mmCIF file of C-alpha atoms and ligand atoms in Angstrom:
data_model
loop_
_atom_site.group_PDB
_atom_site.id
_atom_site.type_symbol
_atom_site.label_atom_id
_atom_site.label_comp_id
_atom_site.label_asym_id
_atom_site.label_seq_id
_atom_site.Cartn_x
_atom_site.Cartn_y
_atom_site.Cartn_z
ATOM 1 C CA UNK A 287 99.413 79.395 114.014
ATOM 2 C CA UNK A 288 98.208 75.796 113.971
ATOM 3 C CA UNK A 289 94.592 74.900 113.279
ATOM 4 C CA UNK A 290 93.846 71.646 115.066
ATOM 5 C CA UNK A 291 91.753 68.921 113.471
ATOM 6 C CA UNK A 292 89.630 68.652 116.605
ATOM 7 C CA UNK A 293 89.702 70.379 119.979
ATOM 8 C CA UNK A 294 87.991 68.629 122.882
ATOM 9 C CA UNK A 295 89.743 70.734 125.569
ATOM 10 C CA UNK A 296 88.809 74.371 124.872
ATOM 11 C CA UNK A 297 85.029 73.795 125.369
ATOM 12 C CA UNK A 298 85.764 72.162 128.759
ATOM 13 C CA UNK A 299 87.744 75.110 130.154
ATOM 14 C CA UNK A 300 84.683 76.983 131.518
ATOM 15 C CA UNK A 301 83.456 73.724 133.113
ATOM 16 C CA UNK A 302 86.596 72.993 135.142
ATOM 17 C CA UNK A 303 85.127 73.858 138.556
ATOM 18 C CA UNK A 304 82.019 71.765 137.888
ATOM 19 C CA UNK A 305 84.121 68.862 136.623
ATOM 20 C CA UNK A 306 86.308 68.963 139.752
ATOM 21 C CA UNK A 307 83.208 69.034 141.916
ATOM 22 C CA UNK A 308 81.830 65.972 140.074
ATOM 23 C CA UNK A 309 85.067 64.024 140.578
ATOM 24 C CA UNK A 310 85.129 64.963 144.272
ATOM 25 C CA UNK A 311 81.516 63.859 144.645
ATOM 26 C CA UNK A 312 82.448 60.386 143.352
ATOM 27 C CA UNK A 313 85.510 60.182 145.632
ATOM 28 C CA UNK A 314 83.348 61.144 148.610
ATOM 29 C CA UNK A 315 80.633 58.640 147.669
ATOM 30 C CA UNK A 316 83.113 55.732 147.633
ATOM 31 C CA UNK A 317 80.939 54.136 144.940
ATOM 32 C CA UNK A 318 82.858 53.447 141.745
ATOM 33 C CA UNK A 319 80.894 50.865 139.737
ATOM 34 C CA UNK A 320 77.177 50.955 138.827
ATOM 35 C CA UNK A 321 76.126 53.494 141.427
ATOM 36 C CA UNK A 322 74.020 56.667 141.465
ATOM 37 C CA UNK A 323 76.069 58.608 138.876
ATOM 38 C CA UNK A 324 75.694 55.935 136.189
ATOM 39 C CA UNK A 325 71.984 55.604 136.969
ATOM 40 C CA UNK A 326 71.500 59.395 136.772
ATOM 41 C CA UNK A 327 73.512 59.699 133.551
ATOM 42 C CA UNK A 328 71.529 56.859 131.968
ATOM 43 C CA UNK A 329 68.253 58.643 132.819
ATOM 44 C CA UNK A 330 69.515 62.042 131.619
ATOM 45 C CA UNK A 331 70.981 60.659 128.387
ATOM 46 C CA UNK A 332 67.769 58.742 127.596
ATOM 47 C CA UNK A 333 65.780 61.948 128.217
ATOM 48 C CA UNK A 334 68.072 63.954 125.968
ATOM 49 C CA UNK A 335 67.677 61.418 123.143
ATOM 50 C CA UNK A 336 63.943 60.898 123.574
ATOM 51 C CA UNK A 337 64.353 57.139 124.039
ATOM 52 C CA UNK A 338 63.148 54.982 126.924
ATOM 53 C CA UNK A 339 66.354 53.218 127.976
ATOM 54 C CA UNK A 340 70.071 54.071 128.047
ATOM 55 C CA UNK A 341 72.559 51.595 129.513
ATOM 56 C CA UNK A 342 76.165 52.622 130.188
ATOM 57 C CA UNK A 343 78.897 50.269 128.957
ATOM 58 C CA UNK A 344 82.705 50.347 128.837
ATOM 59 C CA UNK A 345 83.175 51.690 125.274
ATOM 60 C CA UNK A 346 81.516 52.073 121.884
ATOM 61 C CA UNK A 347 82.917 48.820 120.501
ATOM 62 C CA UNK A 348 81.535 46.715 123.358
ATOM 63 C CA UNK A 349 78.256 48.598 122.895
ATOM 64 C CA UNK A 350 77.936 47.203 119.349
ATOM 65 C CA UNK A 351 78.851 43.655 120.395
ATOM 66 C CA UNK A 352 76.360 43.756 123.270
ATOM 67 C CA UNK A 353 73.595 45.279 121.100
ATOM 68 C CA UNK A 354 74.049 42.501 118.519
ATOM 69 C CA UNK A 355 74.027 39.841 121.258
ATOM 70 C CA UNK A 356 70.862 41.377 122.767
ATOM 71 C CA UNK A 357 69.191 41.051 119.345
ATOM 72 C CA UNK A 358 70.090 37.347 119.385
ATOM 73 C CA UNK A 359 72.732 37.540 116.644
ATOM 74 C CA UNK A 360 75.102 34.561 116.798
ATOM 75 C CA UNK A 361 76.928 31.865 114.820
ATOM 76 C CA UNK A 362 75.668 31.403 111.263
ATOM 77 C CA UNK A 363 73.992 34.817 111.107
ATOM 78 C CA UNK A 364 74.966 37.597 108.728
ATOM 79 C CA UNK A 365 75.149 41.255 109.735
ATOM 80 C CA UNK A 366 75.138 43.946 107.037
ATOM 81 C CA UNK A 367 77.603 46.751 107.794
ATOM 82 C CA UNK A 368 79.080 49.586 105.700
ATOM 83 C CA UNK A 369 82.730 49.141 104.735
ATOM 84 C CA UNK A 370 83.342 52.914 104.845
ATOM 85 C CA UNK A 371 83.387 53.452 108.614
ATOM 86 C CA UNK A 372 85.677 53.216 111.614
ATOM 87 C CA UNK A 373 87.007 49.669 111.923
ATOM 88 C CA UNK A 374 85.084 48.956 115.157
ATOM 89 C CA UNK A 375 81.698 49.088 113.357
ATOM 90 C CA UNK A 376 82.561 45.694 111.801
ATOM 91 C CA UNK A 377 85.087 44.430 114.370
ATOM 92 C CA UNK A 378 82.219 43.767 116.773
ATOM 93 C CA UNK A 379 80.709 41.099 114.472
ATOM 94 C CA UNK A 380 83.184 38.157 114.112
ATOM 95 C CA UNK A 381 83.784 37.624 117.872
ATOM 96 C CA UNK A 382 80.127 36.619 118.307
ATOM 97 C CA UNK A 383 80.382 34.066 115.494
ATOM 98 C CA UNK A 384 78.452 36.106 112.925
ATOM 99 C CA UNK A 385 79.601 37.105 109.443
ATOM 100 C CA UNK A 386 79.969 40.736 108.336
ATOM 101 C CA UNK A 387 78.528 41.434 104.875
ATOM 102 C CA UNK A 388 79.800 44.760 103.586
ATOM 103 C CA UNK A 389 77.417 47.221 101.954
ATOM 104 C CA UNK A 390 77.979 50.470 100.097
ATOM 105 C CA UNK A 391 77.548 54.101 101.140
ATOM 106 C CA UNK A 392 76.482 57.210 99.273
ATOM 107 C CA UNK A 393 79.801 59.124 98.965
ATOM 108 C CA UNK A 394 78.014 62.480 99.346
ATOM 109 C CA UNK A 395 76.383 61.603 102.700
ATOM 110 C CA UNK A 396 78.881 58.888 103.794
ATOM 111 C CA UNK A 397 75.842 56.900 105.001
ATOM 112 C CA UNK A 398 74.167 53.677 103.887
ATOM 113 C CA UNK A 399 70.919 53.935 101.922
ATOM 114 C CA UNK A 400 67.881 51.628 101.846
ATOM 115 C CA UNK A 401 69.040 50.359 98.444
ATOM 116 C CA UNK A 402 72.683 49.819 99.430
ATOM 117 C CA UNK A 403 71.563 47.775 102.436
ATOM 118 C CA UNK A 404 68.938 45.875 100.407
ATOM 119 C CA UNK A 405 71.644 44.750 97.952
ATOM 120 C CA UNK A 406 73.537 43.045 100.803
ATOM 121 C CA UNK A 407 70.599 41.328 102.499
ATOM 122 C CA UNK A 408 70.284 37.526 102.193
ATOM 123 C CA UNK A 409 68.110 34.898 103.884
ATOM 124 C CA UNK A 410 70.798 34.712 106.602
ATOM 125 C CA UNK A 411 70.731 38.431 107.486
ATOM 126 C CA UNK A 412 69.837 38.855 111.152
ATOM 127 C CA UNK A 413 70.604 42.544 111.678
ATOM 128 C CA UNK A 414 71.931 45.688 110.013
ATOM 129 C CA UNK A 415 74.470 48.113 111.437
ATOM 130 C CA UNK A 416 73.713 51.614 110.130
ATOM 131 C CA UNK A 417 76.528 54.043 110.972
ATOM 132 C CA UNK A 418 75.673 57.728 111.419
ATOM 133 C CA UNK A 419 79.074 58.515 109.963
ATOM 134 C CA UNK A 420 80.689 61.904 110.675
ATOM 135 C CA UNK A 421 77.484 62.859 112.541
ATOM 136 C CA UNK A 422 75.250 62.578 109.473
ATOM 137 C CA UNK A 423 71.984 60.672 110.029
ATOM 138 C CA UNK A 424 71.460 57.331 108.256
ATOM 139 C CA UNK A 425 67.870 56.519 107.123
ATOM 140 C CA UNK A 426 67.291 54.017 109.932
ATOM 141 C CA UNK A 427 63.493 54.136 110.034
ATOM 142 C CA UNK A 428 63.150 53.595 106.283
ATOM 143 C CA UNK A 429 65.550 50.628 106.435
ATOM 144 C CA UNK A 430 63.599 48.932 109.235
ATOM 145 C CA UNK A 431 60.240 49.628 107.568
ATOM 146 C CA UNK A 432 61.221 48.598 104.037
ATOM 147 C CA UNK A 433 63.474 45.641 104.829
ATOM 148 C CA UNK A 434 61.801 44.334 107.989
ATOM 149 C CA UNK A 435 65.106 43.740 109.792
ATOM 150 C CA UNK A 436 66.366 45.247 113.070
ATOM 151 C CA UNK A 437 68.895 48.059 112.810
ATOM 152 C CA UNK A 438 71.706 48.711 115.262
ATOM 153 C CA UNK A 439 72.446 52.426 114.949
ATOM 154 C CA UNK A 440 76.179 53.029 115.370
ATOM 155 C CA UNK A 441 75.798 56.557 116.745
ATOM 156 C CA UNK A 442 79.387 56.845 118.043
ATOM 157 C CA UNK A 443 79.901 59.978 115.922
ATOM 158 C CA UNK A 444 76.362 61.355 116.140
ATOM 159 C CA UNK A 445 75.743 62.634 119.669
ATOM 160 C CA UNK A 446 74.039 66.017 119.235
ATOM 161 C CA UNK A 447 72.711 65.285 115.731
ATOM 162 C CA UNK A 448 69.062 65.486 114.772
ATOM 163 C CA UNK A 449 67.177 63.583 112.086
ATOM 164 C CA UNK A 450 63.684 64.076 110.644
ATOM 165 C CA UNK A 451 62.330 61.321 112.924
ATOM 166 C CA UNK A 452 64.267 62.230 116.077
ATOM 167 C CA UNK A 453 67.787 61.921 117.375
ATOM 168 C CA UNK A 454 70.230 59.172 116.431
ATOM 169 C CA UNK A 455 69.930 56.670 119.256
ATOM 170 C CA UNK A 456 66.130 56.769 119.138
ATOM 171 C CA UNK A 457 65.498 55.814 115.504
ATOM 172 C CA UNK A 458 65.907 52.033 115.311
ATOM 173 C CA UNK A 459 65.591 48.887 117.418
ATOM 174 C CA UNK A 460 68.773 49.565 119.360
ATOM 175 C CA UNK A 461 71.690 52.009 119.176
ATOM 176 C CA UNK A 462 75.243 52.426 120.404
ATOM 177 C CA UNK A 463 77.366 55.384 121.499
ATOM 178 C CA UNK A 464 81.033 55.947 122.286
ATOM 179 C CA UNK A 465 82.250 58.507 124.810
ATOM 180 C CA UNK A 466 85.878 58.275 123.691
ATOM 181 C CA UNK A 467 87.415 61.656 124.616
ATOM 182 C CA UNK A 468 87.417 63.143 121.092
ATOM 183 C CA UNK A 469 83.753 62.293 120.301
ATOM 184 C CA UNK A 470 81.057 65.001 120.416
ATOM 185 C CA UNK A 471 80.306 63.952 124.012
ATOM 186 C CA UNK A 472 83.594 62.697 125.442
ATOM 187 C CA UNK A 473 84.594 61.202 128.792
ATOM 188 C CA UNK A 474 88.060 61.397 130.402
ATOM 189 C CA UNK A 475 88.757 57.843 129.303
ATOM 190 C CA UNK A 476 86.720 55.137 127.630
ATOM 191 C CA UNK A 477 82.953 54.915 127.891
ATOM 192 C CA UNK A 478 79.904 53.979 125.873
ATOM 193 C CA UNK A 479 76.158 53.391 125.965
ATOM 194 C CA UNK A 480 73.460 51.244 124.397
ATOM 195 C CA UNK A 481 70.038 52.838 123.927
ATOM 196 C CA UNK A 482 66.701 51.271 123.025
ATOM 197 C CA UNK A 483 62.980 51.818 123.295
ATOM 198 C CA UNK A 484 62.416 48.104 123.915
ATOM 199 C CA UNK A 485 62.272 47.076 127.586
ATOM 200 C CA UNK A 486 63.144 43.427 126.919
ATOM 201 C CA UNK A 487 66.236 44.409 124.891
ATOM 202 C CA UNK A 488 67.258 46.831 127.663
ATOM 203 C CA UNK A 489 67.093 44.023 130.240
ATOM 204 C CA UNK A 490 69.248 41.785 128.008
ATOM 205 C CA UNK A 491 71.814 44.587 127.642
ATOM 206 C CA UNK A 492 71.926 45.151 131.422
ATOM 207 C CA UNK A 493 72.542 41.468 131.970
ATOM 208 C CA UNK A 494 75.162 41.179 129.212
ATOM 209 C CA UNK A 495 77.210 44.129 130.561
ATOM 210 C CA UNK A 496 77.381 42.332 133.920
ATOM 211 C CA UNK A 497 78.638 38.848 132.990
ATOM 212 C CA UNK A 498 75.219 37.709 131.764
ATOM 213 C CA UNK A 499 73.678 37.984 135.227
ATOM 214 C CA UNK A 500 70.823 40.063 136.614
ATOM 215 C CA UNK A 501 71.215 39.152 140.279
ATOM 216 C CA UNK A 502 74.923 38.168 140.624
ATOM 217 C CA UNK A 503 73.722 34.706 141.655
ATOM 218 C CA UNK A 504 72.418 33.114 138.490
ATOM 219 C CA UNK A 505 74.260 33.459 135.148
ATOM 220 C CA UNK A 506 71.867 33.130 132.185
ATOM 221 C CA UNK A 507 74.327 34.136 129.459
ATOM 222 C CA UNK A 508 78.042 34.172 128.863
ATOM 223 C CA UNK A 509 78.290 37.945 128.943
ATOM 224 C CA UNK A 510 80.922 40.634 129.387
ATOM 225 C CA UNK A 511 82.471 42.789 132.059
ATOM 226 C CA UNK A 512 81.614 46.063 130.333
ATOM 227 C CA UNK A 513 80.414 48.939 132.455
ATOM 228 C CA UNK A 514 80.558 52.710 132.332
ATOM 229 C CA UNK A 515 82.181 53.713 135.634
ATOM 230 C CA UNK A 516 80.952 56.267 138.161
ATOM 231 C CA UNK A 517 83.762 58.774 137.499
ATOM 232 C CA UNK A 518 83.108 58.853 133.754
ATOM 233 C CA UNK A 519 79.339 59.084 134.293
ATOM 234 C CA UNK A 520 79.785 62.057 136.669
ATOM 235 C CA UNK A 521 82.045 63.780 134.103
ATOM 236 C CA UNK A 522 79.558 63.125 131.276
ATOM 237 C CA UNK A 523 76.712 64.552 133.397
ATOM 238 C CA UNK A 524 78.534 67.908 133.553
ATOM 239 C CA UNK A 525 78.926 67.973 129.769
ATOM 240 C CA UNK A 526 75.550 66.666 128.571
ATOM 241 C CA UNK A 527 73.686 69.987 129.187
ATOM 242 C CA UNK A 528 76.232 71.702 126.874
ATOM 243 C CA UNK A 529 75.889 69.198 124.011
ATOM 244 C CA UNK A 530 73.184 71.021 122.038
ATOM 245 C CA UNK A 531 75.047 74.347 122.233
ATOM 246 C CA UNK A 532 78.303 72.662 121.180
ATOM 247 C CA UNK A 533 76.461 70.947 118.316
ATOM 248 C CA UNK A 534 74.993 74.260 117.136
ATOM 249 C CA UNK A 535 78.515 75.656 116.964
ATOM 250 C CA UNK A 536 79.604 72.675 114.824
ATOM 251 C CA UNK A 537 76.614 73.355 112.524
ATOM 252 C CA UNK A 538 77.572 77.029 112.226
ATOM 253 C CA UNK A 539 81.181 76.121 111.362
ATOM 254 C CA UNK A 540 79.901 73.655 108.724
ATOM 255 C CA UNK A 541 77.811 76.416 107.149
ATOM 256 C CA UNK A 542 80.855 78.772 107.067
ATOM 257 C CA UNK A 543 82.823 76.057 105.273
ATOM 258 C CA UNK A 544 79.946 75.353 102.887
ATOM 259 C CA UNK A 545 79.673 78.959 101.762
ATOM 260 C CA UNK A 546 83.451 79.315 101.343
ATOM 261 C CA UNK A 547 84.040 76.005 99.552
ATOM 262 C CA UNK A 548 80.916 75.439 97.457
ATOM 263 C CA UNK A 549 82.012 74.491 93.941
ATOM 264 C CA UNK A 550 85.670 74.213 95.065
ATOM 265 C CA UNK A 551 85.667 70.735 96.638
ATOM 266 C CA UNK A 552 83.027 68.055 97.274
ATOM 267 C CA UNK A 553 81.049 69.092 100.367
ATOM 268 C CA UNK A 554 79.371 66.717 102.825
ATOM 269 C CA UNK A 555 75.614 66.520 102.155
ATOM 270 C CA UNK A 556 73.193 66.099 105.071
ATOM 271 C CA UNK A 557 70.705 63.261 104.516
ATOM 272 C CA UNK A 558 67.105 64.336 103.879
ATOM 273 C CA UNK A 559 65.707 66.346 106.798
ATOM 274 C CA UNK A 560 68.836 65.879 108.944
ATOM 275 C CA UNK A 561 70.634 68.518 110.980
ATOM 276 C CA UNK A 562 73.973 66.807 111.703
ATOM 277 C CA UNK A 563 76.271 67.846 114.566
ATOM 278 C CA UNK A 564 79.253 67.276 112.274
ATOM 279 C CA UNK A 565 81.696 65.223 114.361
ATOM 280 C CA UNK A 566 84.126 65.455 111.467
ATOM 281 C CA UNK A 567 83.836 67.833 108.521
ATOM 282 C CA UNK A 568 84.851 65.689 105.576
ATOM 283 C CA UNK A 569 85.344 67.075 102.083
ATOM 284 C CA UNK A 570 86.130 65.177 98.860
ATOM 285 C CA UNK A 571 88.897 65.965 96.400
ATOM 286 C CA UNK A 572 90.458 63.851 93.604
ATOM 287 C CA UNK A 573 93.963 64.384 95.123
ATOM 288 C CA UNK A 574 93.267 64.455 98.873
ATOM 289 C CA UNK A 575 96.820 63.541 99.895
ATOM 290 C CA UNK A 576 98.376 66.370 97.845
ATOM 291 C CA UNK A 577 95.764 68.734 99.317
ATOM 292 C CA UNK A 578 96.641 67.422 102.803
ATOM 293 C CA UNK A 579 100.363 68.087 102.197
ATOM 294 C CA UNK A 580 99.508 71.648 101.162
ATOM 295 C CA UNK A 581 97.376 72.224 104.282
ATOM 296 C CA UNK A 582 100.115 70.812 106.515
ATOM 297 C CA UNK A 583 102.619 73.342 105.132
ATOM 298 C CA UNK A 584 100.134 76.038 106.234
ATOM 299 C CA UNK A 585 99.934 74.580 109.778
ATOM 300 C CA UNK A 586 96.474 73.130 109.226
ATOM 301 C CA UNK A 587 95.787 69.637 110.539
ATOM 302 C CA UNK A 588 93.711 67.308 108.358
ATOM 303 C CA UNK A 589 93.390 63.572 107.843
ATOM 304 C CA UNK A 590 92.012 60.856 105.558
ATOM 305 C CA UNK A 591 90.571 58.533 108.207
ATOM 306 C CA UNK A 592 89.332 55.557 106.210
ATOM 307 C CA UNK A 593 91.583 55.555 103.127
ATOM 308 C CA UNK A 594 91.526 51.738 103.248
ATOM 309 C CA UNK A 595 87.918 50.628 103.772
ATOM 310 C CA UNK A 596 87.170 47.857 106.257
ATOM 311 C CA UNK A 597 86.648 45.060 103.707
ATOM 312 C CA UNK A 598 90.209 45.656 102.436
ATOM 313 C CA UNK A 599 91.819 45.365 105.888
ATOM 314 C CA UNK A 600 93.941 42.216 106.412
ATOM 315 C CA UNK A 601 91.913 40.994 109.401
ATOM 316 C CA UNK A 602 88.747 40.902 107.263
ATOM 317 C CA UNK A 603 90.386 38.791 104.525
ATOM 318 C CA UNK A 604 88.141 35.869 105.463
ATOM 319 C CA UNK A 605 85.028 37.895 104.635
ATOM 320 C CA UNK A 606 85.386 38.548 100.947
ATOM 321 C CA UNK A 607 83.676 41.390 99.219
ATOM 322 C CA UNK A 608 80.694 39.996 97.373
ATOM 323 C CA UNK A 609 79.178 43.219 96.092
ATOM 324 C CA UNK A 610 80.581 46.060 94.068
ATOM 325 C CA UNK A 611 81.030 49.032 96.414
ATOM 326 C CA UNK A 612 81.509 51.996 94.055
ATOM 327 C CA UNK A 613 80.420 54.654 96.565
ATOM 328 C CA UNK A 614 82.830 53.229 99.139
ATOM 329 C CA UNK A 615 85.677 53.288 96.616
ATOM 330 C CA UNK A 616 85.068 56.988 95.855
ATOM 331 C CA UNK A 617 84.605 57.965 99.507
ATOM 332 C CA UNK A 618 87.731 56.076 100.630
ATOM 333 C CA UNK A 619 89.902 57.480 97.821
ATOM 334 C CA UNK A 620 88.753 61.106 98.013
ATOM 335 C CA UNK A 621 87.757 62.019 101.582
ATOM 336 C CA UNK A 622 89.702 64.415 103.776
ATOM 337 C CA UNK A 623 88.649 65.575 107.257
ATOM 338 C CA UNK A 624 89.397 69.261 107.895
ATOM 339 C CA UNK A 625 89.294 71.023 111.286
ATOM 340 C CA UNK A 626 86.000 71.287 113.143
ATOM 341 C CA UNK A 627 85.109 71.454 116.837
ATOM 342 C CA UNK A 628 82.742 73.094 119.297
ATOM 343 C CA UNK A 629 85.390 75.820 119.732
ATOM 344 C CA UNK A 630 86.672 76.463 116.202
ATOM 345 C CA UNK A 631 86.630 80.184 115.343
ATOM 346 C CA UNK A 632 85.389 81.932 112.231
ATOM 347 C CA UNK A 633 88.980 83.082 111.582
ATOM 348 C CA UNK A 634 90.229 79.498 111.682
ATOM 349 C CA UNK A 635 87.520 78.351 109.252
ATOM 350 C CA UNK A 636 88.386 81.260 106.943
ATOM 351 C CA UNK A 637 92.090 80.393 107.123
ATOM 352 C CA UNK A 638 91.448 76.713 106.284
ATOM 353 C CA UNK A 639 89.049 77.655 103.481
ATOM 354 C CA UNK A 640 91.536 80.119 101.972
ATOM 355 C CA UNK A 641 94.294 77.477 102.000
ATOM 356 C CA UNK A 642 91.993 74.980 100.257
ATOM 357 C CA UNK A 643 90.960 77.551 97.642
ATOM 358 C CA UNK A 644 94.624 78.409 97.078
ATOM 359 C CA UNK A 645 95.441 74.734 96.378
ATOM 360 C CA UNK A 646 92.432 74.305 94.091
ATOM 361 C CA UNK A 647 93.429 77.377 92.079
HETATM 362 C C1 PLP B 343 84.663 55.612 117.921
HETATM 363 C C2 PLP B 343 83.791 54.708 117.130
HETATM 364 C C3 PLP B 343 83.461 53.402 117.558
HETATM 365 C C4 PLP B 343 84.103 52.740 118.737
HETATM 366 O O1 PLP B 343 84.034 53.396 119.934
HETATM 367 P P1 PLP B 343 85.109 53.115 121.096
HETATM 368 O O2 PLP B 343 84.512 53.783 122.287
HETATM 369 O O3 PLP B 343 86.405 53.706 120.662
HETATM 370 O O4 PLP B 343 85.199 51.625 121.274
HETATM 371 C C5 PLP B 343 82.570 52.664 116.798
HETATM 372 N N1 PLP B 343 82.051 53.152 115.663
HETATM 373 C C6 PLP B 343 82.358 54.372 115.202
HETATM 374 C C7 PLP B 343 81.720 54.854 113.937
HETATM 375 C C8 PLP B 343 83.254 55.180 115.898
HETATM 376 O O5 PLP B 343 83.574 56.398 115.425
#
């Protein structure tokens, strides 16, 4: 028996008829770009998050670029971003002429802290990207309040999570989501969204996703062609009502792991007051690759996602590390994602836990 690292398909099986109906509805409507499905999904997603505006875009990477542009970030500006994240969190910065400045994370939460961000801030800092990594909830409100700078929440991994001040996507100036198929809320292709409580920022985002134009006549900005399409929006609308239930299942699986593995390996720690919808369940071990080899022989999928942090990637060679990043070094060297999904069974969690305990003696 194989235990898969993630499983986006099993939770969709009971929704097949509804999904087919949604696709047919779009075919029948003959509207494919920026029509009623995108509008309805934007309203429903904003409602779900408790934020005023959601704007559909083509993917989670464009969402970050567009959010930074909407904040007015451009050439000469610095953007603070954690080095321990998916590459796209920082990839969005250089194309708009700004400079990424890498900050540290707490290896137990995998998130930035007020202090780790503060250490990277200079007079040139225009914005901060706080990643809700693995579905944990970064302290966005505290960062904005204490440092007085706008935060872009990278919530690509945090759909379904809950923080003490609300849901990721509603905590800072502006936020970004990815609907890549394996995310907690996944489309049948690429998709993304930008969310904000600020009406002026929302208008800028709407313009930027459509070539920098509001009326298709006058072009105020050099923007992007970056839209969520009607088919993906219709598919996401079927899934959104299930997201909280799916997230509760992820939380339950995390608690099964925590009771089986406490004291055996390093466990992920939720930030204060957070109830994460663990997108990935990521443990720490001094020999993660040997542990991974052992799990593979037992048919258990697992993966070290960010073994080489972003500031060490060749394409970021021009942006040298200026700060010590000890938490990043530990997280990168020791992390290992083990199976979790909205459909993982108790037996599967027990099997994975037993194999880990066996390796750890
Ligand atoms: C997936 C992801 C992105 C990028 O999203 P895409 O839709 O693949 O462009 C950005 N940041 C993080 C943390 C992600 O996990």
